[in-house]
Coordinates of C-alpha atoms and ligand atoms in Angstrom, one line a residue:
X1024 CA 9.7 11.1 -5.6
X1025 CA 8.5 13.7 -3.3
X1026 CA 11.9 16.0 -3.5
X1027 CA 11.6 15.4 -7.6
X1028 CA 8.0 16.7 -6.8
X1029 CA 9.1 19.5 -4.8
X1030 CA 11.4 20.5 -7.7
X1031 CA 8.9 20.7 -10.7
X1032 CA 6.5 22.6 -8.4
X1033 CA 9.3 25.1 -8.2
X1034 CA 8.8 24.6 -3.8
X1035 CA 11.4 25.1 -1.2
X1036 CA 10.2 22.0 0.6
X1037 CA 12.7 19.2 1.3
X1038 CA 11.9 15.0 2.2
X1039 CA 14.5 13.2 4.0
X1040 CA 14.8 10.1 5.9
X1041 CA 14.9 10.1 9.8
X1042 CA 15.9 6.3 11.2
X1043 CA 14.3 6.3 14.6
X1044 CA 14.7 3.8 17.5
X1045 CA 11.4 1.9 18.4
X1046 CA 12.1 3.4 22.3
X1047 CA 12.5 7.1 21.0
X1048 CA 9.4 7.4 18.6
X1049 CA 7.4 9.3 20.5
X1050 CA 9.8 12.0 21.3
X1051 CA 11.3 11.7 17.9
X1052 CA 7.1 12.8 16.9
X1053 CA 7.1 15.6 19.7
X1054 CA 10.2 17.2 18.4
X1055 CA 9.5 17.0 14.8
X1056 CA 6.2 18.6 15.5
X1057 CA 8.0 21.5 18.0
X1058 CA 10.7 21.8 14.7
X1059 CA 7.7 23.3 12.8
X1060 CA 8.1 20.2 10.6
X1061 CA 5.0 19.7 8.2
X1062 CA 4.7 16.4 8.2
X1063 CA 6.2 13.0 7.7
X1064 CA 6.0 9.1 6.2
X1065 CA 6.3 6.6 8.9
X1066 CA 7.1 3.1 8.1
X1067 CA 8.0 0.1 9.2
X1068 CA 8.3 -0.6 12.4
X1069 CA 6.8 2.4 13.7
X1070 CA 3.4 2.3 12.1
X1071 CA 1.2 0.6 14.7
X1072 CA 3.1 2.1 17.3
X1073 CA 3.1 5.7 16.3
X1074 CA -1.1 5.9 17.1
X1075 CA -0.2 6.4 20.8
X1076 CA 1.2 9.7 19.8
X1077 CA -1.2 11.2 17.4
X1078 CA -4.0 13.5 18.5
X1079 CA -6.6 13.1 15.5
X1080 CA -6.7 9.6 13.5
X1081 CA -8.2 9.8 10.3
X1082 CA -11.0 7.1 9.9
X1083 CA -9.3 4.4 7.6
X1084 CA -6.3 4.8 9.8
X1085 CA -7.9 3.8 12.9
X1086 CA -9.7 1.3 11.1
X1087 CA -6.7 -0.5 10.0
X1088 CA -4.7 0.5 13.4
X1089 CA -1.9 1.5 11.3
X1090 CA -0.3 5.1 9.9
X1091 CA 2.0 6.1 7.4
X1092 CA 1.5 9.6 7.3
X1093 CA 1.7 12.3 10.1
X1094 CA 0.4 16.0 9.6
X1095 CA 2.0 18.5 11.9
X1096 CA -1.2 21.1 12.2
X1097 CA -0.5 24.1 15.0
X1098 CA 0.3 22.0 17.9
X1099 CA -2.0 18.9 16.4
X1100 CA -0.5 15.8 15.2
X1101 CA -2.6 14.2 12.4
X1102 CA -2.5 10.5 11.4
X1103 CA -3.2 9.1 8.1
X1104 CA -2.8 5.8 6.2
X1105 CA -2.6 7.0 2.5
X1106 CA -1.7 3.3 1.8
X1107 CA -4.9 2.5 1.6
X1108 CA -5.8 5.2 -1.0
X1109 CA -3.1 4.1 -2.9
X1110 CA -4.3 0.4 -3.3
X1111 CA -7.4 1.6 -4.4
X1112 CA -6.7 4.4 -6.7
X1113 CA -4.4 2.3 -8.5
X1114 CA -7.1 -0.2 -9.3
X1115 CA -10.0 2.4 -9.9
X1116 CA -7.4 3.3 -12.6
X1117 CA -8.2 0.5 -14.6
X1118 CA -11.5 -1.2 -13.0
X1119 CA -14.7 -0.7 -11.0
X1120 CA -13.9 -2.2 -7.6
X1121 CA -17.8 -1.8 -6.8
X1122 CA -19.5 -5.4 -7.2
X1123 CA -15.8 -7.0 -8.0
X1124 CA -14.9 -10.3 -6.6
X1125 CA -11.3 -9.8 -5.0
X1126 CA -8.6 -12.5 -4.1
X1127 CA -6.4 -11.3 -1.6
X1128 CA -3.1 -13.0 -1.0
X1129 CA -1.3 -12.6 1.8
X1130 CA -2.1 -11.0 4.9
X1131 CA 0.3 -9.1 6.2
X1132 CA 0.3 -5.3 6.7
X1133 CA -0.4 -4.2 2.9
X1134 CA -3.1 -6.6 2.7
X1135 CA -4.7 -5.4 5.9
X1136 CA -4.6 -1.9 4.4
X1137 CA -6.2 -3.0 1.0
X1138 CA -8.8 -5.6 2.2
X1139 CA -10.1 -2.5 4.5
X1140 CA -10.1 -0.1 1.6
X1141 CA -11.9 -2.4 -0.8
X1142 CA -14.7 -3.3 1.9
X1143 CA -15.4 0.5 2.2
X1144 CA -15.2 0.8 -1.4
X1145 CA -18.0 -1.8 -2.2
X1146 CA -16.3 -4.6 -3.3
X1147 CA -18.9 -7.8 -3.8
X1148 CA -16.9 -9.9 -2.0
X1149 CA -13.4 -10.8 -0.7
X1150 CA -11.7 -14.1 -0.1
X1151 CA -8.5 -13.8 1.8
X1152 CA -5.5 -16.4 1.2
X1153 CA -2.4 -16.6 3.3
X1154 CA 0.3 -19.2 3.9
X1155 CA -0.6 -19.2 7.5
X1156 CA -4.3 -19.5 7.0
X1157 CA -5.2 -18.1 10.5
X1158 CA -4.1 -14.7 10.1
X1159 CA -6.1 -14.9 7.2
X1160 CA -9.0 -15.9 9.7
X1161 CA -8.2 -13.2 12.0
X1162 CA -8.1 -10.3 9.5
X1163 CA -11.1 -11.4 8.1
X1164 CA -13.0 -11.4 11.8
X1165 CA -11.2 -7.8 12.4
X1166 CA -13.2 -6.9 8.9
X1167 CA -16.5 -8.4 10.2
X1168 CA -16.0 -6.8 14.0
X1169 CA -15.1 -3.2 12.4
X1170 CA -17.6 -3.1 9.0
X1171 CA -19.8 -5.7 9.1
X1172 CA -18.5 -7.0 5.9
X1173 CA -18.2 -11.0 5.6
X1174 CA -15.0 -11.8 4.5
X1175 CA -13.9 -15.8 3.6
X1176 CA -10.6 -16.7 4.1
X1177 CA -8.1 -19.7 4.3
X1178 CA -4.9 -21.2 2.9
X1179 CA -2.9 -21.1 -0.2
X1180 CA -4.5 -24.3 -1.2
X1181 CA -7.5 -22.5 -2.2
X1182 CA -6.1 -20.6 -5.2
X1183 CA -7.0 -22.9 -7.7
X1184 CA -10.4 -22.7 -7.1
X1185 CA -10.2 -18.8 -6.2
X1186 CA -8.3 -17.5 -8.8
X1187 CA -10.7 -18.7 -11.5
X1188 CA -14.0 -17.2 -10.1
X1189 CA -11.9 -13.4 -9.0
X1190 CA -12.4 -10.2 -11.0
X1191 CA -9.6 -8.9 -9.5
X1192 CA -6.4 -10.9 -7.8
X1193 CA -4.0 -9.0 -5.4
X1194 CA -0.9 -10.1 -4.5
X1195 CA 0.4 -8.5 -1.3
X1196 CA 3.3 -11.1 -0.5
X1197 CA 7.0 -10.4 -1.2
X1198 CA 7.0 -13.4 -3.6
X1199 CA 8.8 -12.3 -6.9
X1200 CA 10.6 -9.4 -5.3
X1201 CA 14.4 -8.6 -6.1
X1202 CA 16.4 -10.5 -5.8
X1203 CA 14.0 -13.2 -6.2
X1204 CA 12.9 -12.2 -9.7
X1205 CA 12.8 -16.4 -10.6
X1206 CA 10.5 -17.1 -7.9
X1207 CA 7.1 -19.2 -8.9
X1208 CA 4.1 -16.9 -9.3
X1209 CA 1.8 -17.8 -6.5
X1210 CA -1.4 -17.9 -9.5
X1211 CA 0.1 -19.1 -12.9
X1212 CA -1.5 -18.2 -16.5
X1213 CA -3.9 -21.2 -16.2
X1214 CA -5.8 -20.0 -13.3
X1215 CA -6.4 -16.5 -15.2
X1216 CA -8.6 -15.0 -17.7
X1217 CA -8.4 -12.3 -20.2
X1218 CA -9.9 -8.8 -18.5
X1219 CA -9.3 -10.1 -15.0
X1220 CA -6.9 -7.6 -13.6
X1221 CA -3.9 -8.6 -11.6
X1222 CA -2.3 -6.3 -9.2
X1223 CA 1.3 -7.3 -7.7
X1224 CA 2.2 -5.0 -4.7
X1225 CA 5.7 -5.9 -5.3
X1226 CA 7.6 -2.8 -7.6
X1227 CA 10.5 -3.8 -7.5
X1228 CA 10.8 -5.4 -10.3
X1229 CA 8.3 -3.7 -12.4
X1230 CA 7.3 -6.4 -14.3
X1231 CA 7.2 -9.2 -11.7
X1232 CA 7.2 -12.9 -12.3
X1233 CA 3.0 -12.7 -11.6
X1234 CA 2.6 -9.7 -14.0
X1235 CA 4.3 -11.8 -16.6
X1236 CA 1.9 -15.0 -16.1
X1237 CA -1.1 -12.0 -16.4
X1238 CA 0.7 -11.4 -19.7
X1239 CA 0.2 -14.8 -21.0
X1240 CA -3.1 -14.7 -20.1
X1241 CA -4.2 -11.6 -21.9
X1242 CA -5.4 -10.1 -17.8
X1243 CA -5.0 -6.5 -17.0
X1244 CA -1.4 -6.5 -15.2
X1245 CA -1.0 -3.4 -12.4
X1246 CA 2.5 -2.9 -10.9
X1247 CA 2.8 -2.0 -7.4
X1248 CA 4.6 0.9 -8.3
X1249 CA 1.2 2.6 -9.0
X1250 CA 0.4 2.0 -5.2
X1251 CA 3.6 3.3 -4.4
X1252 CA 3.4 6.8 -6.0
X1253 CA -0.7 6.6 -5.4
X1254 CA 0.0 6.7 -1.6
X1255 CA 3.1 9.4 -1.8
X1256 CA 0.5 11.5 -4.1
X1257 CA -1.6 11.7 -1.2
X1258 CA 0.5 12.2 1.8
X1259 CA 1.8 15.1 -0.7
X1260 CA -1.6 16.7 -0.8
X1261 CA -1.9 15.8 2.7
X1262 CA 1.2 18.0 3.3
X1263 CA 1.0 20.9 0.6
X1264 CA -2.5 20.9 -0.1
X1265 CA -1.5 20.6 -3.6
X1266 CA -2.1 18.0 -6.5
X1267 CA 0.6 16.1 -6.6
X1268 CA 2.7 15.7 -10.3
X1269 CA 2.1 11.7 -10.3
X1270 CA 4.1 11.3 -13.8
X1271 CA 7.1 13.4 -12.2
X1272 CA 6.8 11.2 -9.1
X1273 CA 7.0 7.9 -10.9
X1274 CA 9.7 8.5 -13.1
X1275 CA 11.8 9.6 -9.9
X1276 CA 11.1 6.0 -8.5
X1277 CA 11.5 4.2 -11.9
X1278 CA 14.8 6.3 -12.0
X1279 CA 15.7 5.0 -8.7
X1280 CA 15.0 1.5 -9.0
X1281 CA 17.4 1.4 -12.1
X1282 CA 20.2 3.5 -10.2
X1283 CA 19.9 0.6 -7.5
X1284 CA 20.2 -2.2 -9.8
Ligands
NAP2686 P1 4.3 -8.4 5.8 O1 3.5 -7.7 7.0 O2 5.8 -9.2 6.4 O3 3.5 -10.1 5.7 C1 3.9 -10.8 4.2 C2 2.5 -11.4 3.6 O4 3.2 -12.2 2.8 C3 2.2 -12.5 4.7 O5 1.0 -12.6 5.1 C4 3.3 -13.5 4.7 O6 2.7 -14.4 5.2 C5 2.8 -13.7 3.0 N1 4.6 -14.1 2.6 C6 5.8 -13.9 3.0 N2 6.4 -14.5 2.2 C7 5.7 -15.4 1.4 C8 6.3 -16.9 0.2 N3 7.8 -16.7 0.3 N4 5.1 -17.0 -0.1 C9 3.9 -17.2 0.3 N5 3.6 -15.6 1.3 C10 4.7 -15.4 1.6 O7 4.5 -7.0 4.9 P2 3.5 -6.0 3.7 O8 4.2 -5.2 4.9 O9 2.3 -6.7 4.1 O10 4.6 -6.4 2.3 C11 4.1 -7.3 1.6 C12 4.9 -7.0 0.5 O11 4.1 -5.7 -0.2 C13 6.2 -6.4 0.2 O12 6.6 -6.8 -0.9 C14 6.1 -5.0 0.1 O13 7.5 -4.3 -0.7 C15 4.8 -4.2 -0.7 N6 4.2 -3.2 -0.5 C16 4.3 -2.8 -1.4 C17 3.7 -1.5 -1.0 C18 3.6 -0.5 -2.4 O14 3.4 0.6 -2.0 N7 3.9 -1.0 -3.6 C19 2.8 -1.0 0.1 C20 3.3 -1.8 1.0 C21 3.9 -2.9 0.9 P3 2.9 -15.3 6.8 O15 2.1 -14.6 7.6 O16 2.5 -16.6 6.4 O17 4.1 -14.7 6.9

């Protein structure tokens, strides 16, 4: 999606993958900086460990404890978390997060980025439910400690009563992700209502089993494709100082997904 964006804006830039072994992470970051690379995305398994090599950590990245974007600026290495902004922007396109009650399913890295960002954006309430409830409790405790925002937490047994009261449901688990497209959705249509926003972070397929349930209930489905594109758009802005051509980027991701299938 970045190369498509560069092409569409006639920019002589290129985005390439660099597989890096964990024991070489520090040397890789310093090497990229020495080579005058403008920036990189950082992904699994380096998002937390890379913080050690960052000179200036952006506030959201510091709260979340994970970095997905590095910017190299005249010897300074800056770390950002654009997943968090991508998560929020996709939601804000269809609803206002402020004063909404949000149910988050899952308590891994993506849930962490979304939960912190939504707490900062003024959600009225956040409930995190996870297969392993202890991880949900631990994330809720961390948000309380860092932001003084009281998040509730528990296991999936609470889904039926929690879903009914939510304005927004965010599924941050891999349930329904290709090739497991016929998984059973964690929340089914009977527990949803008209106008509720149902956001699945899975982006392959674009129309997941959860989003099909949302359609049945006349809820508002939001695909993880949006978060993927918007986190990319924010990284693009950080590196280039220019507004990202999000339509071009979304089209490039869709084309890539079709080619993969
Ligand atoms: P992660 O750190 O491994 O967390 C996965 C979470 O899902 C954990 O809470 C896990 O529960 C739960 N889970 C896993 N398998 C499950 C199952 N079969 N049933 C119910 N719950 C299950 O992963 P992550 O990095 O947060 O990513 C999670 C998903 O989000 C992936 O599908 C990823 O592709 C997607 N994602 C999308 C974007 C985007 O831009 N759209 C960005 C980031 C991630 P336990 O704690 O019990 O293991």
